[in-house]
mmCIF file of N, CA and C in Angstrom:
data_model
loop_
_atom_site.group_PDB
_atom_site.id
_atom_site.type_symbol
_atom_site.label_atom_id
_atom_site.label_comp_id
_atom_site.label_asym_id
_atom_site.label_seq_id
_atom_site.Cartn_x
_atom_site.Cartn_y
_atom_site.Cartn_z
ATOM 1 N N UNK A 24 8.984 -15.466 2.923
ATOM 2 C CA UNK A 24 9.014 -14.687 1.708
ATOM 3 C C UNK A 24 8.369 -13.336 1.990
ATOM 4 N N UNK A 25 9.066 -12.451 1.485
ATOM 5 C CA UNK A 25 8.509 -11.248 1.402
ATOM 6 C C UNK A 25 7.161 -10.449 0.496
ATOM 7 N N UNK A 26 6.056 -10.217 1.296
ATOM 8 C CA UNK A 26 4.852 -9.533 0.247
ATOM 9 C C UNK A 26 4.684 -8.021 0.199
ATOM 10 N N UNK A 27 4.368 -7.292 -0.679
ATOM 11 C CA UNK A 27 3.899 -5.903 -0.473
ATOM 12 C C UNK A 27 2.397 -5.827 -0.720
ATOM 13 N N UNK A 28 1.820 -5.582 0.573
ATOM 14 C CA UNK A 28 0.250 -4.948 0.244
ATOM 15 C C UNK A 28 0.128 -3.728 -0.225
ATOM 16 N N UNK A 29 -0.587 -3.516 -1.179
ATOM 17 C CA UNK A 29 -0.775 -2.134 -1.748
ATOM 18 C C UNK A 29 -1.969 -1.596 -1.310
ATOM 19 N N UNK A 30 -2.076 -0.937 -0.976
ATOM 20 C CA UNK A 30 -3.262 -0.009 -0.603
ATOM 21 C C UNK A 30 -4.321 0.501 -1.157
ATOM 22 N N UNK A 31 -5.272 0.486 -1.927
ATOM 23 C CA UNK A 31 -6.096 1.162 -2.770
ATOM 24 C C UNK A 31 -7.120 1.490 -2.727
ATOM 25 N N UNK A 32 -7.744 2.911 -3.268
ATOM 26 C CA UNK A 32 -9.143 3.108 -3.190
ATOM 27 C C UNK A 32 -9.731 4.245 -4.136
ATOM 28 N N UNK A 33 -10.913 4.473 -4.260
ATOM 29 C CA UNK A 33 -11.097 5.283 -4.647
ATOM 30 C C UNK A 33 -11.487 6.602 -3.731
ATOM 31 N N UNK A 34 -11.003 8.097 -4.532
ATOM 32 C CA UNK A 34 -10.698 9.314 -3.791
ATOM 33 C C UNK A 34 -12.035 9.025 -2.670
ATOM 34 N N UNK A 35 -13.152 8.994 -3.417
ATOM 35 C CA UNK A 35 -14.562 9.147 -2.609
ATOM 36 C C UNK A 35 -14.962 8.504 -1.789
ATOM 37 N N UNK A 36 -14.226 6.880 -1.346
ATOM 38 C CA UNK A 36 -14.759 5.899 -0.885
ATOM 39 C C UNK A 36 -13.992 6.454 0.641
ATOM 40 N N UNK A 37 -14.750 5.401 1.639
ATOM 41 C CA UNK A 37 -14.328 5.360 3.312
ATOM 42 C C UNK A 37 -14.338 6.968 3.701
ATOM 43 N N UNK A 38 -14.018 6.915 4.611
ATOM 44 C CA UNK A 38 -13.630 8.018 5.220
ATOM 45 C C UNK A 38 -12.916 9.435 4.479
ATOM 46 N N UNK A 39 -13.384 10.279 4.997
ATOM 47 C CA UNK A 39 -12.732 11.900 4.277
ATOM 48 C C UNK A 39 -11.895 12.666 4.945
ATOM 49 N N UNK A 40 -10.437 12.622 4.227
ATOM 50 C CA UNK A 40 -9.259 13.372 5.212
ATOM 51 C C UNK A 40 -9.646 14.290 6.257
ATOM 52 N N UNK A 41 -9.418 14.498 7.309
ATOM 53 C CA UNK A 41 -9.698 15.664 8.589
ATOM 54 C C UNK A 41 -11.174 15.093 9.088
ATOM 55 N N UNK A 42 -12.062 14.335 8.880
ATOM 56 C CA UNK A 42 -13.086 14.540 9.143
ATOM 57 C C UNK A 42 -13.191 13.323 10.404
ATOM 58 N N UNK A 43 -14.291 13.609 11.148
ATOM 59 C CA UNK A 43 -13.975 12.761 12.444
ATOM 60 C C UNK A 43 -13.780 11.185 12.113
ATOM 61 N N UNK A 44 -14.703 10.457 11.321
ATOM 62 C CA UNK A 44 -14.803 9.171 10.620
ATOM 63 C C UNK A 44 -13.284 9.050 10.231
ATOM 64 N N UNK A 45 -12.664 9.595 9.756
ATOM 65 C CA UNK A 45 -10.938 9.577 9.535
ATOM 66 C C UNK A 45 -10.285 9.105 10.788
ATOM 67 N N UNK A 46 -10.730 10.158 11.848
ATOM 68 C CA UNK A 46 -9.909 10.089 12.962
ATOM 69 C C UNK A 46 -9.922 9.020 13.885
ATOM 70 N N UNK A 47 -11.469 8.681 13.630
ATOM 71 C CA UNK A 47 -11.933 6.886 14.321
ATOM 72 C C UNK A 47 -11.179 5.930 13.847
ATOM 73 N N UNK A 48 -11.120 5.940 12.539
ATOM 74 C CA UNK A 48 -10.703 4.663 11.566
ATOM 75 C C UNK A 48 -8.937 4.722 11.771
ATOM 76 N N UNK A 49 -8.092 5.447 12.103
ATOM 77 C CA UNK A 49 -7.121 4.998 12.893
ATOM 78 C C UNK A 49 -6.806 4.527 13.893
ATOM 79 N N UNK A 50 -7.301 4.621 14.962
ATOM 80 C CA UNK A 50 -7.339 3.448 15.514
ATOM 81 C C UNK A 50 -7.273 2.114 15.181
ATOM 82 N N UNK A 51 -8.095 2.427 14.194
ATOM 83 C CA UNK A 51 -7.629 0.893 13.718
ATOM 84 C C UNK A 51 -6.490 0.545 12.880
ATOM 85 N N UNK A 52 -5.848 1.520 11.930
ATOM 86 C CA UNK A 52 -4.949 1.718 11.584
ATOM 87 C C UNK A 52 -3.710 0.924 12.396
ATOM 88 N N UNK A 53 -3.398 1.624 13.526
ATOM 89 C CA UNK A 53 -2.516 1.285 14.339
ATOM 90 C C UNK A 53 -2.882 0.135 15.236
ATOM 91 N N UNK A 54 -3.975 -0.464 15.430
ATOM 92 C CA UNK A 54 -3.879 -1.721 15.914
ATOM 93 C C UNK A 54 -3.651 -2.396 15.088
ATOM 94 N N UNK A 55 -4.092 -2.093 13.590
ATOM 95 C CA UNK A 55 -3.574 -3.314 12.590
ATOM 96 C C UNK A 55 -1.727 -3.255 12.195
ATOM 97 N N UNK A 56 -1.178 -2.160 12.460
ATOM 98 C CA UNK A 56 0.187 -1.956 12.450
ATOM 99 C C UNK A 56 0.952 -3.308 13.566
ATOM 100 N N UNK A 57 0.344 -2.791 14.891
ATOM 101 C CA UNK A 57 0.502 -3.481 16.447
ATOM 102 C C UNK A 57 0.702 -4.858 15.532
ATOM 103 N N UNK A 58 -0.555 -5.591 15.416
ATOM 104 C CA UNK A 58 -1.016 -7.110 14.896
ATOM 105 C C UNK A 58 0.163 -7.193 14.207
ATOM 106 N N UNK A 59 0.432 -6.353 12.908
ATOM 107 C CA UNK A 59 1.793 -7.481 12.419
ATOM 108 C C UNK A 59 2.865 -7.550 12.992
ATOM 109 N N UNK A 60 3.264 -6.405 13.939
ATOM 110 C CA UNK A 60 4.608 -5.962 14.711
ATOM 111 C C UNK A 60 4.373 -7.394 15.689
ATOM 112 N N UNK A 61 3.349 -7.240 16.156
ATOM 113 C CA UNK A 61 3.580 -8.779 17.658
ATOM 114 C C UNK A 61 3.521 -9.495 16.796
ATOM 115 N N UNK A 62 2.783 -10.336 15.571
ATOM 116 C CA UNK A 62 3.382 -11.402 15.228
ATOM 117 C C UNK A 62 4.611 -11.668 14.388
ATOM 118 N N UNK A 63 5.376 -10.804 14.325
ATOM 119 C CA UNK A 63 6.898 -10.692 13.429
ATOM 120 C C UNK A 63 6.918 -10.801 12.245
ATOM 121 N N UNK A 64 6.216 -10.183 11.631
ATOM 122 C CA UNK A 64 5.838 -10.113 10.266
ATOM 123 C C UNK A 64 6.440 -9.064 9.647
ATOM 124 N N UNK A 65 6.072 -7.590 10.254
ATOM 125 C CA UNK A 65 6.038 -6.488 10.028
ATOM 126 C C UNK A 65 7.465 -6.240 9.203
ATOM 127 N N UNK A 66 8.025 -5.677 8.335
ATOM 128 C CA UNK A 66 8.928 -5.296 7.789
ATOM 129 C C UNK A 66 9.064 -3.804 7.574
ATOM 130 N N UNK A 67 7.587 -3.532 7.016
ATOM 131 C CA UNK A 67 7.795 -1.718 6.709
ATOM 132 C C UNK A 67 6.409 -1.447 6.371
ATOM 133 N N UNK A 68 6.273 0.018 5.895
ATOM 134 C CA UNK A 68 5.237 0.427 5.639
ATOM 135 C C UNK A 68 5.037 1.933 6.050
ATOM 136 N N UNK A 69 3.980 2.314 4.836
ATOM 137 C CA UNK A 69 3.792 4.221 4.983
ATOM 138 C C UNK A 69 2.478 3.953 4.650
ATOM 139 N N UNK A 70 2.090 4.989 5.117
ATOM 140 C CA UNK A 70 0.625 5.674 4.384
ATOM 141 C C UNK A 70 1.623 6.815 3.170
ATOM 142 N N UNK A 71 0.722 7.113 2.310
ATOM 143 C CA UNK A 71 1.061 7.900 1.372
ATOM 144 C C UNK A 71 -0.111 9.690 1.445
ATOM 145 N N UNK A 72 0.407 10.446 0.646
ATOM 146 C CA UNK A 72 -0.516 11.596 0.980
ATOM 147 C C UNK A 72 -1.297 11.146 -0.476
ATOM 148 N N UNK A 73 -2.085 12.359 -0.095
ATOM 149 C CA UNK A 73 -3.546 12.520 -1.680
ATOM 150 C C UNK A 73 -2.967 12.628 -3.028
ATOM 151 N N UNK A 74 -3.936 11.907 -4.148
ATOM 152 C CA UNK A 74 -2.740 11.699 -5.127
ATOM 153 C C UNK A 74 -2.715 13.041 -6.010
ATOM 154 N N UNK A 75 -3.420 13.781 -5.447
ATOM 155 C CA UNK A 75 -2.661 15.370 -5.751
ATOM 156 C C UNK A 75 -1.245 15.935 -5.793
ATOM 157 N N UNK A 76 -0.796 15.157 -4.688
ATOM 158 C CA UNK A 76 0.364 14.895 -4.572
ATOM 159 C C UNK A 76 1.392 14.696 -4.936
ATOM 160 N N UNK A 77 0.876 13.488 -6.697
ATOM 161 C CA UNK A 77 1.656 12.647 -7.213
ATOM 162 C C UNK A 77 2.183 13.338 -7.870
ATOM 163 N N UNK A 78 3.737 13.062 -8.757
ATOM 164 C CA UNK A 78 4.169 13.914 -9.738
ATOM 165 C C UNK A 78 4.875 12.558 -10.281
ATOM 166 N N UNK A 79 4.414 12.885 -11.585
ATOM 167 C CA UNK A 79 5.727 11.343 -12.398
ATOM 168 C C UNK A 79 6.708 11.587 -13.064
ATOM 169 N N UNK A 80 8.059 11.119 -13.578
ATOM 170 C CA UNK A 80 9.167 11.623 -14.288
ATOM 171 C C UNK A 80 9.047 10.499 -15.004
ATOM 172 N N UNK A 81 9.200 10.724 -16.687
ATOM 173 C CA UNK A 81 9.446 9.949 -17.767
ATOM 174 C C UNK A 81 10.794 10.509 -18.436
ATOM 175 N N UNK A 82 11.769 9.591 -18.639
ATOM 176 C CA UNK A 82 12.676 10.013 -19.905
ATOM 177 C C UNK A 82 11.877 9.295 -21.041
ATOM 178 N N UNK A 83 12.212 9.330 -22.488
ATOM 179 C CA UNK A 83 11.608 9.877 -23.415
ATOM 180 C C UNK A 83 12.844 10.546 -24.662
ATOM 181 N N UNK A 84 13.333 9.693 -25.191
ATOM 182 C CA UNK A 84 14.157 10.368 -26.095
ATOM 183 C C UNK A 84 15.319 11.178 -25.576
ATOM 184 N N UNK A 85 15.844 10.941 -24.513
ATOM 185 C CA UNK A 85 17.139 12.106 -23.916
ATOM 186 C C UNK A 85 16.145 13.140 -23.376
ATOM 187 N N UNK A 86 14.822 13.132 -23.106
ATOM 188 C CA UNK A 86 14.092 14.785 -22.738
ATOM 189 C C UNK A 86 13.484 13.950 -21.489
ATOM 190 N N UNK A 87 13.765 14.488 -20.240
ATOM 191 C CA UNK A 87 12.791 14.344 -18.980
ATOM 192 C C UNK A 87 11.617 15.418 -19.323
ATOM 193 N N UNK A 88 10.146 14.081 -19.220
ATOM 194 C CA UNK A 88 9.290 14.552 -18.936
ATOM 195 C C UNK A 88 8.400 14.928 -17.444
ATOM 196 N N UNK A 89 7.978 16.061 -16.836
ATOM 197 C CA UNK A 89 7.359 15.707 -15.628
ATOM 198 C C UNK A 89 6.442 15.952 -15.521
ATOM 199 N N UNK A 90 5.134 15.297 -15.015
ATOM 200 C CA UNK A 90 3.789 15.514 -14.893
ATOM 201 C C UNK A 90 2.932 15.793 -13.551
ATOM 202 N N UNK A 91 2.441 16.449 -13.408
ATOM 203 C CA UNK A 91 1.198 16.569 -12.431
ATOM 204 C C UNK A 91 0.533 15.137 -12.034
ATOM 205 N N UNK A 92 0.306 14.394 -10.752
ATOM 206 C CA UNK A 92 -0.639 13.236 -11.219
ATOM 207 C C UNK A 92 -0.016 12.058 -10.836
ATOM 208 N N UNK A 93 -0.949 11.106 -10.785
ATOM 209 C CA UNK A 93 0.116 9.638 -10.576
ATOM 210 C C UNK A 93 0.008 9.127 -12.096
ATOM 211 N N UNK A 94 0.629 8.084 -12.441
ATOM 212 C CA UNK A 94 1.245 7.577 -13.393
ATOM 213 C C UNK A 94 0.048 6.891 -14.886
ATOM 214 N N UNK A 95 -0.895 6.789 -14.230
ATOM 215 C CA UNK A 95 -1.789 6.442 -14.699
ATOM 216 C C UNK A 95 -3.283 6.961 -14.571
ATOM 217 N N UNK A 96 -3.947 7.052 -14.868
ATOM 218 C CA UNK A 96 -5.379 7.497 -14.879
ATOM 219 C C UNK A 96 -6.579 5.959 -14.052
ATOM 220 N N UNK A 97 -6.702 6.074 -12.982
ATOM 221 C CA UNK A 97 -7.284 4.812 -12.382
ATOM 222 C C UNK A 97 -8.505 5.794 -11.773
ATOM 223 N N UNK A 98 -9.916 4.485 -10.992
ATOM 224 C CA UNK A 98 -10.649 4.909 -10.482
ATOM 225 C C UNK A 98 -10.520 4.797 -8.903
ATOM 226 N N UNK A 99 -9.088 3.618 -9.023
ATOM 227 C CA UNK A 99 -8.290 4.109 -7.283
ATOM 228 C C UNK A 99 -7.286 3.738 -7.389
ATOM 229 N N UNK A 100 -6.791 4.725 -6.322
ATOM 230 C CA UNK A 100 -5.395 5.346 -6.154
ATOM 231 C C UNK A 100 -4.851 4.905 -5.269
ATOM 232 N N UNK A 101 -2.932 4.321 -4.814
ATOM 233 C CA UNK A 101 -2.568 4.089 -4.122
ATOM 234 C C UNK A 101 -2.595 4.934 -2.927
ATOM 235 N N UNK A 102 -2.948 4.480 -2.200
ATOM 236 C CA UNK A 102 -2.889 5.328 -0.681
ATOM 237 C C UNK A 102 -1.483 4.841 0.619
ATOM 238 N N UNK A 103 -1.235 3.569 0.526
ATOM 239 C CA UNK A 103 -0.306 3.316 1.320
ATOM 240 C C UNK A 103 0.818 1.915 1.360
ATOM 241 N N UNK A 104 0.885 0.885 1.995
ATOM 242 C CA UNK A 104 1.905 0.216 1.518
ATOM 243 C C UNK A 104 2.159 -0.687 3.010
ATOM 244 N N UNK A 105 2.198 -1.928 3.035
ATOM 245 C CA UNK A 105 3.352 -2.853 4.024
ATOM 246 C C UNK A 105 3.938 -3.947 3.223
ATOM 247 N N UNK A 106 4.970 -3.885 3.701
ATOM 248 C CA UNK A 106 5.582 -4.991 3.441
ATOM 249 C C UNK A 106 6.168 -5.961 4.216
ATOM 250 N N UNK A 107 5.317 -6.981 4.357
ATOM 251 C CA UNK A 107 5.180 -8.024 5.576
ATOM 252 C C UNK A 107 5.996 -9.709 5.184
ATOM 253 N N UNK A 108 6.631 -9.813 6.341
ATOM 254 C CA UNK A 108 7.478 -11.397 5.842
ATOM 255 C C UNK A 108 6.711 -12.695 6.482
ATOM 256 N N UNK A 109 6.045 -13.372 5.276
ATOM 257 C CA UNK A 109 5.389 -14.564 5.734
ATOM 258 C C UNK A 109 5.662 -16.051 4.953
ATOM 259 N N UNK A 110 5.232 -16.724 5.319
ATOM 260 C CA UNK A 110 5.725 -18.174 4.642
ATOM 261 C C UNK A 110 5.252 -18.333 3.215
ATOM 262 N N UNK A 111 3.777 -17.612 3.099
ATOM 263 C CA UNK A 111 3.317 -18.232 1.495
ATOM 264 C C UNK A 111 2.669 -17.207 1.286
ATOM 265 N N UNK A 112 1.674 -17.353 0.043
ATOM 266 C CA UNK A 112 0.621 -16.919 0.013
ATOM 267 C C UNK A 112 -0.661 -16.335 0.500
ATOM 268 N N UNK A 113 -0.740 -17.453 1.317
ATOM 269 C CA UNK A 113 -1.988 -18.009 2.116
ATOM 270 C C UNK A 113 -1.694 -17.407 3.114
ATOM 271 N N UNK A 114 -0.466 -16.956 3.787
ATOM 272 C CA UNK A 114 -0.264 -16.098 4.746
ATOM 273 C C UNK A 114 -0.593 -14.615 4.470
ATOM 274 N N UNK A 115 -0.133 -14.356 3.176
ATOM 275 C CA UNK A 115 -0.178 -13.157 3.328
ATOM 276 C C UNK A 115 -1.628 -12.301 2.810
ATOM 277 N N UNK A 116 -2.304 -13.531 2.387
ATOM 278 C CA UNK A 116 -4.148 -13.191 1.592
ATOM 279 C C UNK A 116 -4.338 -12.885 3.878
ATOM 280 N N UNK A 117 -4.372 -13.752 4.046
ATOM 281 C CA UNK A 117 -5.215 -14.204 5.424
ATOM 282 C C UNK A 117 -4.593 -12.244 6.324
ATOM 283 N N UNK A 118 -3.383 -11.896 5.940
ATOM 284 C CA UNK A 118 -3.390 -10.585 6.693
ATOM 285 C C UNK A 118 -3.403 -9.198 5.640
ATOM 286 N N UNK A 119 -3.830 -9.576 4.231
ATOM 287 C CA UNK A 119 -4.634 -8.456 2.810
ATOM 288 C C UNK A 119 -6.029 -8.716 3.829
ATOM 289 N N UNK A 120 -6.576 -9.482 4.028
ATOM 290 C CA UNK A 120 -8.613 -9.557 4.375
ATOM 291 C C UNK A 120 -8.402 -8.744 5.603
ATOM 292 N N UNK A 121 -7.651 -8.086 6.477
ATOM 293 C CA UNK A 121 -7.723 -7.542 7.940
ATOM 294 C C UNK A 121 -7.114 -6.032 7.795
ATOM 295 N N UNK A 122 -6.687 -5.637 6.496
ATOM 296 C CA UNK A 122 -6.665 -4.680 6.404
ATOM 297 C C UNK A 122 -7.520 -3.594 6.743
ATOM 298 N N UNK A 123 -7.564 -2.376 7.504
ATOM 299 C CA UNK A 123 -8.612 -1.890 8.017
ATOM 300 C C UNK A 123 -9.499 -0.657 6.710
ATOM 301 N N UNK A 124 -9.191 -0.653 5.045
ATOM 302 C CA UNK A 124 -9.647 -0.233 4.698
ATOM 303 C C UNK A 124 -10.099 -1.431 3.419
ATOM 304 N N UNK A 125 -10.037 -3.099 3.880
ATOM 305 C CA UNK A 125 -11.205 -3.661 2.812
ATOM 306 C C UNK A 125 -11.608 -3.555 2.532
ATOM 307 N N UNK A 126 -13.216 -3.117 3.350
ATOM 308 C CA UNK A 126 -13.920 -2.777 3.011
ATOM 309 C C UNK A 126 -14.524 -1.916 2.084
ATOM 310 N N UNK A 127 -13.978 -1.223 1.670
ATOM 311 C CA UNK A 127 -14.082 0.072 1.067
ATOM 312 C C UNK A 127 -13.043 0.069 -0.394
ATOM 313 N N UNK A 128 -11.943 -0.688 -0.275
ATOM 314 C CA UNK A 128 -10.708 -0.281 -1.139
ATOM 315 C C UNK A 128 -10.657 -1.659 -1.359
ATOM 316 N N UNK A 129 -9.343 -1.503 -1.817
ATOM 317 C CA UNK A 129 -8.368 -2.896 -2.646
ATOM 318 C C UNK A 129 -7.540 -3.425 -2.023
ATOM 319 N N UNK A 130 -6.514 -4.731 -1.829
ATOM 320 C CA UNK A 130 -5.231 -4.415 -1.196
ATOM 321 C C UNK A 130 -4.566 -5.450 -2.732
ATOM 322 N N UNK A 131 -3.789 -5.340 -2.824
ATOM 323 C CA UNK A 131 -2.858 -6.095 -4.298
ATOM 324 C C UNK A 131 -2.090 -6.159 -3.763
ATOM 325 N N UNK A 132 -1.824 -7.501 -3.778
ATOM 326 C CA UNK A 132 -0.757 -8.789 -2.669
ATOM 327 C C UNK A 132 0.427 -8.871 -4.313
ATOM 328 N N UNK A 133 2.409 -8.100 -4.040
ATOM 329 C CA UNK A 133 3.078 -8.747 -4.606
ATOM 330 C C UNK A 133 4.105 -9.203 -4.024
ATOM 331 N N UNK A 134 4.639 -10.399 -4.427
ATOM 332 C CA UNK A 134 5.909 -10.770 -3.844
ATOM 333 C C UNK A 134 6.952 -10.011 -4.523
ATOM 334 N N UNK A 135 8.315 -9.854 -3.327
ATOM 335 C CA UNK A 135 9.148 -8.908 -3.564
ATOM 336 C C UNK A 135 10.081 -9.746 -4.008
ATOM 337 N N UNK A 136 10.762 -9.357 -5.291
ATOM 338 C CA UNK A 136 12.075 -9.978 -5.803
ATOM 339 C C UNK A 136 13.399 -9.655 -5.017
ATOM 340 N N UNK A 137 13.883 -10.904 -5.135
ATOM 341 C CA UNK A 137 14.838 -11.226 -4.380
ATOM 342 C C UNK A 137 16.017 -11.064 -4.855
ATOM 343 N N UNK A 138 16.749 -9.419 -4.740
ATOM 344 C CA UNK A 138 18.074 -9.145 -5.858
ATOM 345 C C UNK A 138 19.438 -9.327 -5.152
ATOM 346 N N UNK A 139 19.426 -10.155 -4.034
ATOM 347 C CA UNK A 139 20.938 -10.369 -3.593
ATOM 348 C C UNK A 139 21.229 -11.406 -3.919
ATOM 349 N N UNK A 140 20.774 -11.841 -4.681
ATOM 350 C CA UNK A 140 21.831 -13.113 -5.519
ATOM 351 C C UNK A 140 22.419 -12.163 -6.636
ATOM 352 N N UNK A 141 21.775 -11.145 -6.939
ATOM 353 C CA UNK A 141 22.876 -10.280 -8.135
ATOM 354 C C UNK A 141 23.653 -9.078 -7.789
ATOM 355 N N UNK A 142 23.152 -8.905 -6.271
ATOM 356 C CA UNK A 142 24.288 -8.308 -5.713
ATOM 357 C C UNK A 142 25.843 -8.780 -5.561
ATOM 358 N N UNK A 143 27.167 -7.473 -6.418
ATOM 359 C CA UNK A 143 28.351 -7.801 -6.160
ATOM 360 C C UNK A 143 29.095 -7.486 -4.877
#
């Protein structure tokens, strides 16, 4: 079954874009990429940029609205994303805890719906 880890944190927490502590903590990044790729898990995955970044589109009565911002007002923000194929649950908590920004952030484990049975 398919899971998406979500990424989360707040702006202030871990490490600070450009700064050397950034540049360490990939490393681990990419060994934790490596880890799901050798065990065949791996499906996909991005880092995302700063949620300065974000911009949202609402329709709204026939009127597109667009905003500055991500979608909601939180005290953390999505930062990135995998989506890894494992047997259960329990698989996919056991590779959310090895994420290399736990410590610091969130990861929100969902299973991905399965729309080719309503594919024509």
């Amino acid at each position: 079954m398919q899971y998406m880890l979500l990424l989360t944190s707040a702006p202030d927490a871990g490490p600070q874009p450009g700064s050397p502590e950034e540049a360490a903590e990939m490393g681990e990044w990419f060994a934790y990429d490596d880890m799901l790729k050798e065990a065949g898990v791996y499906v996909g995955g991005e880092a995302l940029q700063p949620v300065d970044t974000a911009t949202t589109v609402r329709v709204r009565d026939g009127g597109t609205v667009v905003t500055d911002g991500p979608f909601a007002e939180t005290k953390e923000y999505l930062g990135g994303y995998y989506v890894i194929d494992v047997d259960d649950l329990d698989a996919a908590i056991s590779y959310a805890e090895k994420v290399p920004n736990i410590g610091y952030g969130s990861v929100e484990i969902r299973a991905i719906f399965d729309v080719t049975a309503f594919a024509g």
